[in-house]
Short mmCIF file of C-alpha atoms in Angstrom, two decimals:
data_model
loop_
_atom_site.label_atom_id
_atom_site.label_comp_id
_atom_site.label_asym_id
_atom_site.label_seq_id
_atom_site.Cartn_x
_atom_site.Cartn_y
_atom_site.Cartn_z
CA MET O 1 87.95 114.90 80.42
CA ILE O 2 84.52 116.24 81.33
CA ILE O 3 84.08 119.23 83.62
CA VAL O 4 80.95 119.85 85.66
CA TYR O 5 80.47 123.40 86.92
CA HIS O 6 78.08 123.71 89.83
CA GLU O 7 76.65 125.94 92.52
CA ASN O 8 74.55 125.09 95.60
CA ASN O 9 74.62 121.34 94.81
CA LYS O 10 73.10 121.95 91.34
CA VAL O 11 74.74 121.71 87.92
CA ILE O 12 75.31 125.00 86.08
CA SER O 13 76.93 123.59 82.95
CA VAL O 14 78.91 120.63 81.63
CA SER O 15 81.86 120.94 79.26
CA ASP O 16 82.77 118.56 76.42
CA THR O 17 79.33 117.01 75.98
CA ASN O 18 76.58 117.78 73.52
CA LYS O 19 73.98 117.52 76.23
CA SER O 20 74.99 120.21 78.72
CA SER O 21 71.50 121.69 78.79
CA LEU O 22 70.04 118.34 79.87
CA PHE O 23 72.09 118.41 83.08
CA SER O 24 71.57 122.09 83.98
CA GLY O 25 69.83 122.52 87.33
CA LYS O 26 70.07 118.82 88.21
CA ASN O 27 71.55 117.32 91.37
CA ILE O 28 75.30 117.22 90.85
CA VAL O 29 75.81 113.81 92.47
CA ALA O 30 73.21 112.19 90.21
CA THR O 31 74.79 113.99 87.25
CA LEU O 32 78.26 112.60 88.05
CA PHE O 33 76.90 109.06 87.95
CA GLU O 34 75.02 109.74 84.69
CA ILE O 35 78.18 111.12 83.10
CA ALA O 36 80.17 108.10 84.32
CA ILE O 37 77.67 105.76 82.64
CA ALA O 38 77.80 107.71 79.38
CA PHE O 39 81.59 108.26 79.38
CA PRO O 40 83.15 105.38 81.40
CA GLU O 41 86.74 106.06 80.26
CA GLU O 42 86.81 109.77 81.09
CA LEU O 43 88.24 111.80 83.94
CA VAL O 44 85.39 113.71 85.58
CA ILE O 45 86.20 117.12 87.08
CA TRP O 46 83.88 119.18 89.27
CA CYS O 47 84.36 122.87 89.93
CA LEU O 48 82.47 125.70 91.58
CA PHE O 49 81.29 128.04 88.85
CA ASP O 50 83.07 130.97 90.55
CA LEU O 51 86.41 129.12 90.29
CA LYS O 52 86.10 128.34 86.57
CA SER O 53 88.87 130.74 85.57
CA ASN O 54 91.23 129.29 88.21
CA LEU O 55 91.30 125.71 86.89
CA ASN O 56 94.89 124.60 86.32
CA PHE O 57 94.42 122.34 83.28
CA SER O 58 98.17 121.96 82.70
CA GLU O 59 98.59 119.98 85.95
CA PHE O 60 95.66 117.58 85.60
CA GLU O 61 97.63 114.87 83.79
CA LYS O 62 100.30 114.87 86.52
CA ILE O 63 97.75 114.88 89.35
CA PHE O 64 95.57 112.08 87.96
CA HIS O 65 98.47 109.91 86.82
CA HIS O 66 96.58 106.64 87.29
CA GLN O 67 92.99 105.43 87.49
CA LYS O 68 92.61 105.09 91.27
CA ILE O 69 93.24 108.72 92.21
CA MET O 70 90.70 111.14 93.65
CA ALA O 71 91.86 114.69 94.32
CA SER O 72 90.23 117.91 95.44
CA TYR O 73 91.10 121.22 97.04
CA ASN O 74 89.29 123.41 99.55
CA PRO O 75 90.29 127.11 99.39
CA PHE O 76 87.83 127.99 102.16
CA GLN O 77 89.09 129.04 105.59
CA ASN O 78 87.63 125.94 107.26
CA SER O 79 86.51 122.42 106.37
CA PHE O 80 83.06 121.05 105.62
CA LEU O 81 83.13 118.98 108.82
CA SER O 82 83.97 120.95 111.94
CA ASP O 83 87.39 120.41 113.48
CA ALA O 84 85.61 118.43 116.22
CA ILE O 85 86.10 115.41 113.93
CA GLY O 86 89.56 115.38 115.54
CA TYR O 87 87.96 114.11 118.76
CA VAL O 88 87.05 110.97 116.79
CA GLU O 89 90.00 110.34 114.48
CA GLU O 90 93.64 110.66 115.46
CA SER O 91 95.05 109.65 112.07
CA VAL O 92 97.37 111.59 109.75
CA PHE O 93 94.43 112.27 107.40
CA ILE O 94 92.80 114.94 109.59
CA ASN O 95 95.31 117.76 110.06
CA ILE O 96 95.77 118.68 106.39
CA ASN O 97 98.79 120.60 105.10
CA LYS O 98 97.06 122.67 102.40
CA LYS O 99 100.34 123.91 100.87
CA VAL O 100 101.21 120.51 99.37
CA ALA O 101 99.54 117.40 97.96
CA TYR O 102 98.40 115.70 101.16
CA PRO O 103 96.58 112.39 101.80
CA THR O 104 93.08 112.82 103.22
CA TRP O 105 89.51 111.64 102.82
CA GLN O 106 88.27 115.20 103.47
CA MET O 107 87.31 115.99 99.88
CA SER O 108 85.92 119.35 98.77
CA SER O 109 83.13 120.35 96.40
CA CYS O 110 85.10 123.47 95.37
CA VAL O 111 87.25 121.66 92.83
CA GLY O 112 88.25 118.05 92.31
CA GLY O 113 88.27 115.04 90.07
CA ILE O 114 87.81 111.29 89.88
CA GLN O 115 87.84 108.68 87.14
CA ALA O 116 84.42 107.69 85.76
CA SER O 117 85.44 104.03 86.17
CA VAL O 118 85.70 104.54 89.94
CA LEU O 119 82.25 106.14 90.09
CA LEU O 120 80.83 103.20 88.15
CA ALA O 121 82.46 100.69 90.48
CA LEU O 122 80.92 102.45 93.50
CA LYS O 123 77.57 103.32 91.91
CA GLU O 124 75.52 100.61 93.60
CA GLU O 125 77.17 101.09 97.00
CA ILE O 126 77.15 104.89 97.47
CA ASN O 127 73.84 106.69 97.82
CA VAL O 128 73.00 109.83 95.84
CA SER O 129 72.95 112.79 98.23
CA ASN O 130 71.57 116.32 98.06
CA ASN O 131 74.71 117.50 99.85
CA PHE O 132 77.69 117.27 97.51
CA ASP O 133 80.33 117.80 100.20
CA TYR O 134 78.81 115.06 102.38
CA PHE O 135 78.75 112.71 99.40
CA LEU O 136 82.43 113.38 98.59
CA HIS O 137 83.52 112.95 102.21
CA SER O 138 81.59 109.70 102.52
CA LEU O 139 82.84 108.27 99.23
CA ALA O 140 86.47 109.04 100.04
CA LYS O 141 86.24 107.85 103.64
CA LEU O 142 84.76 104.51 102.55
CA ALA O 143 86.82 103.93 99.41
CA MET O 144 90.19 105.00 100.78
CA SER O 145 90.54 101.74 102.69
CA LYS O 146 89.62 99.81 99.52
CA GLY O 147 92.43 101.26 97.42
CA LEU O 148 91.25 104.69 96.24
CA LEU O 149 94.09 107.19 96.73
CA CYS O 150 92.67 110.51 97.92
CA HIS O 151 94.52 113.83 98.17
CA SER O 152 94.10 117.48 98.94
CA GLU O 153 95.83 118.99 95.90
CA PRO O 154 96.47 122.76 95.66
CA LYS O 155 97.76 122.44 92.07
CA LEU O 156 94.20 121.89 90.83
CA LEU O 157 93.94 125.69 90.84
CA LYS O 158 96.29 128.07 88.99
CA LYS O 159 96.28 130.50 91.85
CA ILE O 160 94.60 129.92 95.16
CA PRO O 161 91.93 132.60 95.51
CA HIS O 162 91.77 134.37 98.85
CA LEU O 163 88.27 133.32 99.79
CA ASN O 164 87.06 134.77 103.04
CA LYS O 165 84.18 132.31 102.90
CA PHE O 166 83.59 129.79 105.64
CA HIS O 167 81.74 126.50 105.59
CA LYS O 168 78.77 126.69 107.90
CA ASN O 169 79.51 123.69 110.10
CA SER O 170 76.56 121.62 111.28
CA ASN O 171 76.64 119.53 114.44
CA PHE O 172 73.84 117.37 113.02
CA ILE O 173 75.99 116.56 109.97
CA LEU O 174 79.05 115.93 112.14
CA PHE O 175 77.26 113.42 114.38
CA ARG O 176 75.60 111.79 111.38
CA PHE O 177 78.96 111.38 109.63
CA VAL O 178 80.54 109.84 112.72
CA LYS O 179 77.65 107.42 113.17
CA GLN O 180 77.74 106.35 109.51
CA HIS O 181 81.51 105.91 109.23
CA TYR O 182 82.81 104.85 112.67
CA LYS O 183 81.86 102.39 115.37
CA THR O 184 78.98 103.59 117.55
CA ARG O 185 81.17 104.17 120.58
CA TRP O 186 82.77 107.12 118.77
CA SER O 187 79.45 108.95 118.74
CA PHE O 188 79.36 108.71 122.53
CA LEU O 189 82.99 109.83 122.80
CA LEU O 190 82.31 112.80 120.51
CA PHE O 191 79.39 113.83 122.71
CA LEU O 192 81.55 113.43 125.81
CA ASN O 193 84.51 115.38 124.41
CA LEU O 194 82.34 118.28 123.26
CA PHE O 195 81.02 118.52 126.80
CA PHE O 196 84.43 118.12 128.49
CA TYR O 197 86.39 120.56 126.36
CA GLU O 198 83.80 122.94 124.91
CA ARG O 199 80.97 122.77 127.46
CA LYS O 200 78.50 121.89 124.69
CA ILE O 201 75.61 119.53 125.36
CA LEU O 202 74.51 118.43 121.89
CA ILE O 203 71.70 116.05 122.77
CA LEU O 204 69.59 116.46 119.61
CA PRO O 205 72.44 115.95 117.08
CA PHE O 206 73.57 112.92 119.07
CA VAL O 207 70.09 111.36 119.30
CA PHE O 208 69.22 112.00 115.65
CA SER O 209 72.50 110.41 114.55
CA LEU O 210 71.46 107.14 116.17
CA LEU O 211 68.77 106.79 113.48
CA TYR O 212 71.49 106.17 110.87
CA SER O 213 73.27 102.88 110.28
CA ARG O 214 76.94 102.46 109.52
CA ARG O 215 78.05 102.48 105.90
CA LYS O 216 80.45 99.87 104.55
CA LEU O 217 81.88 98.86 101.19
CA LYS O 218 82.85 95.46 99.84
CA ASN O 219 86.60 94.89 99.75
CA ASP O 220 86.88 94.04 96.05
CA LEU O 221 84.89 96.89 94.47
CA LEU O 222 87.92 98.56 92.89
CA ASP O 223 89.89 95.41 92.08
CA ASN O 224 88.99 95.45 88.37
CA ILE O 225 90.31 98.97 87.83
CA LYS O 226 93.75 98.69 86.28
CA VAL O 227 96.53 100.89 87.67
CA GLU O 228 99.40 101.99 85.42
CA SER O 229 100.92 105.30 86.47
CA THR O 230 102.30 107.74 83.89
CA LYS O 231 104.54 109.27 86.55
CA LYS O 232 108.20 108.25 86.24
CA VAL O 233 109.74 107.47 89.62
CA VAL O 234 112.51 105.01 88.70
CA GLU O 235 115.45 105.86 86.43
CA SER O 236 118.46 103.67 87.24
CA GLY O 237 116.71 101.65 89.95
CA THR O 238 119.89 101.44 92.03
CA MET O 239 119.26 100.58 95.67
CA ASP O 240 121.16 101.08 98.91
CA VAL O 241 120.10 99.32 102.11
CA ILE O 242 120.57 100.69 105.62
CA ILE O 243 120.59 98.49 108.73
CA PRO O 244 121.15 99.71 112.29
CA THR O 245 122.19 96.85 114.58
CA ILE O 246 123.19 96.11 118.14
CA GLY O 247 124.03 92.66 119.48
CA ARG O 248 122.24 90.58 116.83
CA LYS O 249 125.14 89.07 114.94
CA GLU O 250 123.38 85.86 113.83
CA TYR O 251 120.13 87.59 112.84
CA LEU O 252 121.98 90.24 110.84
CA TYR O 253 123.86 87.50 108.99
CA ASP O 254 120.55 86.01 107.84
CA VAL O 255 119.42 89.45 106.64
CA LEU O 256 122.61 89.84 104.60
CA LYS O 257 122.12 86.36 103.11
CA ASP O 258 118.56 87.32 102.08
CA LEU O 259 119.93 90.46 100.45
CA SER O 260 122.64 88.49 98.62
CA GLN O 261 119.96 86.33 96.98
CA GLN O 262 117.89 89.23 95.65
CA THR O 263 116.97 89.13 91.96
CA HIS O 264 117.59 92.91 92.00
CA LEU O 265 120.78 93.26 94.02
CA PRO O 266 121.46 96.33 96.13
CA GLU O 267 124.50 98.44 95.30
CA ASN O 268 125.54 98.96 98.91
CA VAL O 269 124.48 97.77 102.34
CA ILE O 270 125.21 100.35 105.02
CA ILE O 271 125.46 98.81 108.49
CA VAL O 272 125.67 100.94 111.62
CA GLU O 273 126.82 98.72 114.48
CA GLN O 274 126.31 100.18 117.94
CA ASN O 275 127.98 99.11 121.15
CA PRO O 276 128.00 101.61 124.04
CA ASN O 277 130.80 99.71 125.82
CA PRO O 278 133.80 102.04 125.29
CA GLU O 279 136.18 99.05 125.32
CA SER O 280 134.28 97.10 122.65
CA VAL O 281 135.17 96.33 119.05
CA SER O 282 133.03 95.03 116.19
CA GLU O 283 131.75 91.46 116.41
CA LEU O 284 130.69 91.32 112.74
CA ASP O 285 133.69 89.34 111.48
CA TYR O 286 131.78 87.87 108.53
CA LEU O 287 131.62 91.30 106.88
CA ALA O 288 135.32 90.97 106.01
CA ASN O 289 135.71 87.19 106.10
CA GLU O 290 133.08 86.44 103.45
CA ILE O 291 132.65 87.63 99.88
CA TRP O 292 129.44 89.59 99.29
CA ASN O 293 127.88 90.46 95.94
CA PHE O 294 127.25 94.07 96.99
CA GLY O 295 129.30 96.76 98.62
CA ILE O 296 129.31 96.99 102.42
CA LYS O 297 129.82 100.22 104.32
CA HIS O 298 130.36 99.36 107.98
CA ILE O 299 130.13 102.08 110.62
CA PHE O 300 130.99 101.17 114.22
CA THR O 301 129.96 103.57 116.96
CA HIS O 302 129.88 103.61 120.76
CA GLN O 303 126.90 105.96 120.66
CA ALA O 304 123.68 104.02 121.12
CA GLY O 305 120.33 105.11 119.73
CA ALA O 306 118.31 104.15 116.67
CA CYS O 307 117.76 107.76 115.50
CA ASN O 308 121.48 108.51 115.48
CA ALA O 309 122.31 105.18 113.83
CA ARG O 310 119.77 105.64 111.03
CA ASN O 311 120.88 109.22 110.38
CA LEU O 312 124.51 108.07 110.14
CA ALA O 313 123.48 105.42 107.63
CA LEU O 314 121.24 107.73 105.57
CA ALA O 315 124.12 110.19 105.20
CA GLU O 316 126.05 107.47 103.32
CA VAL O 317 123.34 106.66 100.77
CA LYS O 318 124.45 107.14 97.13
CA SER O 319 121.90 105.17 95.09
CA GLU O 320 118.61 106.36 93.58
CA TRP O 321 116.55 104.44 96.15
CA VAL O 322 117.08 103.37 99.74
CA PHE O 323 115.60 100.45 101.68
CA LEU O 324 115.21 101.08 105.42
CA ASN O 325 115.80 97.58 106.76
CA ASP O 326 116.16 96.05 110.23
CA ASP O 327 118.59 93.52 111.65
CA ASP O 328 115.93 90.90 112.41
CA ASN O 329 113.94 90.84 109.16
CA ARG O 330 113.46 87.97 106.70
CA PHE O 331 112.20 88.25 103.13
CA ASN O 332 112.08 86.46 99.79
CA SER O 333 114.51 86.90 96.93
CA ASP O 334 112.17 89.11 94.88
CA LEU O 335 111.55 91.75 97.59
CA ILE O 336 113.49 94.62 95.99
CA GLU O 337 112.48 93.77 92.41
CA LYS O 338 108.75 93.48 93.16
CA THR O 339 108.70 96.56 95.39
CA LEU O 340 110.28 98.70 92.66
CA GLU O 341 107.74 97.31 90.19
CA ASN O 342 104.96 98.36 92.56
CA CYS O 343 106.44 101.84 92.92
CA ILE O 344 106.56 102.19 89.12
CA LYS O 345 102.99 100.91 88.78
CA TYR O 346 101.61 103.40 91.33
CA GLY O 347 104.04 106.24 90.68
CA THR O 348 105.03 106.54 94.32
CA GLN O 349 108.32 107.71 95.82
CA VAL O 350 107.73 106.11 99.24
CA ALA O 351 106.41 102.65 100.09
CA SER O 352 106.01 100.62 103.27
CA ASN O 353 105.63 96.88 102.74
CA SER O 354 103.55 94.48 104.78
CA TYR O 355 105.47 93.94 108.03
CA LEU O 356 104.20 90.88 109.86
CA ARG O 357 105.52 88.88 112.74
CA LEU O 358 106.07 85.19 112.18
CA ASN O 359 102.68 83.42 111.75
CA GLU O 360 100.79 86.72 112.07
CA LYS O 361 97.71 86.99 109.83
CA LYS O 362 97.66 89.82 107.31
CA GLU O 363 94.71 92.17 107.87
CA VAL O 364 95.07 94.53 104.89
CA ASN O 365 95.35 93.09 101.39
CA GLU O 366 94.82 96.24 99.29
CA VAL O 367 97.33 98.86 98.21
CA ILE O 368 96.32 101.88 100.29
CA GLN O 369 97.62 105.19 101.58
CA SER O 370 99.41 104.25 104.76
CA SER O 371 98.64 106.06 108.00
CA VAL O 372 101.98 104.84 109.40
CA PHE O 373 105.61 104.67 108.30
CA GLY O 374 107.93 101.84 109.24
CA SER O 375 111.64 102.39 109.73
CA GLY O 376 112.34 98.70 109.08
CA ASN O 377 110.13 97.98 106.08
CA SER O 378 110.15 101.08 103.87
CA PHE O 379 111.58 102.13 100.52
CA LEU O 380 112.03 105.73 99.36
CA LYS O 381 113.79 107.82 96.76
CA SER O 382 117.06 109.01 98.17
CA ASP O 383 116.69 112.63 96.98
CA LEU O 384 114.08 113.02 99.73
CA LEU O 385 116.82 112.44 102.33
CA ASN O 386 118.09 115.99 101.85
CA LEU O 387 114.87 117.24 103.46
CA VAL O 388 114.12 114.73 106.24
CA SER O 389 115.90 113.02 109.13
CA PHE O 390 115.16 111.07 112.29
CA ARG O 391 114.51 113.69 114.95
CA LYS O 392 116.85 113.30 117.93
CA GLY O 393 114.12 114.25 120.39
CA PHE O 394 112.67 110.75 119.89
CA GLU O 395 115.90 108.95 120.80
CA PHE O 396 115.30 106.03 123.23
CA GLY O 397 111.54 106.57 123.00
CA TYR O 398 108.67 105.95 120.61
CA GLY O 399 107.53 107.78 117.51
CA GLU O 400 110.65 108.50 115.47
CA ASP O 401 109.41 106.51 112.48
CA SER O 402 105.94 108.09 112.61
CA ASP O 403 107.55 111.53 112.76
CA PHE O 404 109.78 110.65 109.79
CA GLY O 405 106.66 109.66 107.86
CA MET O 406 104.98 112.97 108.70
CA GLN O 407 108.03 114.88 107.50
CA LEU O 408 107.64 113.09 104.16
CA ARG O 409 103.90 113.82 103.94
CA ASN O 410 104.51 117.49 104.68
CA LEU O 411 106.79 117.58 101.64
CA GLY O 412 103.84 116.50 99.51
CA THR O 413 104.99 112.87 99.33
CA ASP O 414 102.41 110.16 99.91
CA ILE O 415 103.28 106.84 101.59
CA LEU O 416 101.72 103.74 100.07
CA TYR O 417 101.28 100.40 101.80
CA PHE O 418 102.03 97.35 99.65
CA PRO O 419 100.56 94.06 100.96
CA ASN O 420 103.08 92.17 98.80
CA PRO O 421 105.93 91.36 98.84
CA GLU O 422 105.97 90.78 102.59
CA ILE O 423 108.73 91.37 105.11
CA ILE O 424 108.72 89.14 108.18
CA HIS O 425 109.80 90.84 111.41
CA LEU O 426 111.18 88.22 113.81
CA LYS O 427 111.19 90.58 116.81
CA ALA O 428 114.45 89.00 117.95
CA PRO O 429 115.45 89.24 121.62
CA ILE O 430 117.41 92.34 122.52
CA GLY O 431 121.07 91.47 122.41
CA GLY O 432 124.45 92.98 123.02
CA PHE O 433 125.84 95.23 125.69
CA ARG O 434 123.13 97.80 126.38
CA THR O 435 123.20 100.49 128.99
CA LYS O 436 119.79 101.71 130.01
CA PRO O 437 119.60 105.35 128.91
CA VAL O 438 119.15 107.94 131.63
CA LEU O 439 116.04 109.86 130.63
CA GLY O 440 115.60 113.39 131.92
CA TRP O 441 112.24 112.65 133.52
CA GLN O 442 112.85 109.24 135.05
CA ASN O 443 113.49 110.66 138.54
CA ASP O 444 110.59 113.14 138.48
CA GLU O 445 108.28 112.90 141.46
CA ILE O 446 105.36 113.24 139.05
CA GLN O 447 106.01 110.79 136.22
CA PRO O 448 104.87 112.09 132.81
CA LYS O 449 101.92 110.40 131.12
CA PRO O 450 102.04 109.66 128.23
CA SER O 451 105.73 109.19 127.53
CA PRO O 452 107.22 112.57 126.50
CA THR O 453 108.27 111.15 123.12
CA VAL O 454 104.68 110.07 122.45
CA MET O 455 103.52 113.54 123.46
CA LEU O 456 106.20 115.06 121.23
CA TYR O 457 104.69 113.37 118.18
CA LYS O 458 101.21 114.58 119.17
CA ILE O 459 102.17 118.24 119.55
CA LEU O 460 104.21 118.20 116.34
CA HIS O 461 101.62 116.65 114.06
CA LEU O 462 98.11 116.57 115.55
CA ASN O 463 95.66 119.41 116.00
CA GLU O 464 94.21 120.52 119.32
CA LYS O 465 91.03 118.42 119.04
CA GLN O 466 92.97 115.28 118.16
CA ILE O 467 95.22 115.72 121.19
CA SER O 468 92.20 116.28 123.44
CA GLY O 469 90.49 113.18 122.04
CA TYR O 470 93.64 111.15 122.73
CA LYS O 471 93.77 112.59 126.25
CA THR O 472 90.23 111.38 127.00
CA ILE O 473 90.93 107.83 125.82
CA LEU O 474 94.21 107.68 127.73
CA PHE O 475 92.45 108.93 130.86
CA PHE O 476 90.01 106.01 130.83
CA LYS O 477 92.52 103.35 129.74
CA PHE O 478 95.16 104.32 132.28
CA TYR O 479 92.69 104.31 135.16
CA LYS O 480 92.44 100.50 135.00
CA VAL O 481 96.17 99.89 135.40
CA GLN O 482 97.25 102.48 137.97
CA PRO O 483 96.91 102.31 141.78
CA ILE O 484 94.78 105.44 142.50
CA LYS O 485 91.18 104.24 142.55
CA ASN O 486 89.54 107.39 143.90
CA PRO O 487 88.26 109.00 140.65
CA ILE O 488 88.71 112.57 141.89
CA SER O 489 92.25 111.98 143.13
CA TYR O 490 93.04 110.16 139.90
CA PHE O 491 91.69 113.07 137.82
CA PHE O 492 93.97 115.62 139.49
CA ASN O 493 96.99 113.30 139.42
CA PHE O 494 96.45 112.52 135.73
CA LYS O 495 96.28 116.24 134.99
CA LYS O 496 99.66 116.74 136.67
CA GLN O 497 101.17 113.82 134.74
CA TRP O 498 99.80 115.16 131.46
CA ASN O 499 101.24 118.62 132.10
CA ARG O 500 104.59 117.09 133.02
CA SER O 501 104.60 115.20 129.73
CA LEU O 502 103.84 118.43 127.86
CA TYR O 503 106.74 120.12 129.65
CA TRP O 504 109.26 117.47 128.60
CA ALA O 505 107.85 117.17 125.07
CA ASN O 506 108.39 120.88 124.51
CA LEU O 507 112.01 120.51 125.66
CA LEU O 508 112.51 117.57 123.28
CA LYS O 509 110.95 119.56 120.46
CA ASN O 510 114.06 121.71 120.18
CA GLN O 511 116.40 118.72 119.77
CA ARG O 512 117.26 118.13 116.11
#
């Protein structure tokens, strides 16, 4: 491990080398690359000189438990990029929970670390910069989609100092970053949103940003870096499977047959069968009529709703791991075995596998930090279930799986996407006796827009700028498909619909 202490983008000193004096006063970014060349097997740590006494050396081995991890922590009151970046990106990587290890590309120059092998792999693709924070943000933003796992990690410091310092945000840097890392249309939307919501007309930062071209990385840059986590996440490896189902008897049978052929068999399959017809009984006769090579826990309920069904199933989980499955999935016999191997390799407690429709082409082929969570294609350690659940406010709407994923992230648990093994989602036709739920807002004179459950997710997990950015995009998209073509009338009507959605979302927020 080599530690570089710095101040104002210049090196102050370097530990564990005989040539510290040669680096003193040099550009820290250039120094990091020089150190990586000289010591390609080392972990490289950077730290503000003022935070030297706060370094938490005892946690470094746990934090950097494999080669493709980059971690940093920002104890400042604000971020290097202004919160206006939320107008541009709506993802889970923006609104950082600084109390736990949290996935983000917003790296900090205050303290952090990366393997020298990663720096070497990126050396020819990432430009040396005089601004260390900009360099770190750019590297993480570009490399995250290529398989570098990036976190905000408070355990890098022994005690978080109460710094009343603030980053001096620059609109020129913000617009430049957006132009270099997003499609050009986002620069225009950023300009528009700053005018709409903050009454700022930032012509010069916008114009100057157009001089920069977009940065990109090759997909295979990090492929030669071997990953072998030292973090132990599997003990017994026992697996329970949960499946909510309604009216898909034949499809569910195929799922059970796929499970019965697994090279790593589940201990129990927990099936929650829903049928809101009060006179109905179970149609799943094959559960009792056939012999299965795993235990089956069958719950029959007249209460419809995926959130309720999944929570009922999760309450019955006894094994070390749980597979959140669906009643119209198909998968190969090595799904559970290979997924557990991947979890061991990367030291992760939560994984979402590739979830394609039949004949759909896979777009992402790298193991990355997932911005989504799937309730039909995910594996997680069951001890996490004591702290999370499917929020009832999302029942009969959209967003319950995304909310579940955010609950996990806010515990300090990352969610990794595995491109293999795949799960095929057949998207089977809706079956069974289904009564259309009566939603509280369906008879409102002013119909909420977006759906209150979509809005619920936004207000729970996005910051103000992200919600405003979403509002702008929805405003333009919805205009094309609604009947009011007078722009002024549409503006005022949309405002009413938005406020109505906020009203209902806040009511749903209290439903657990």
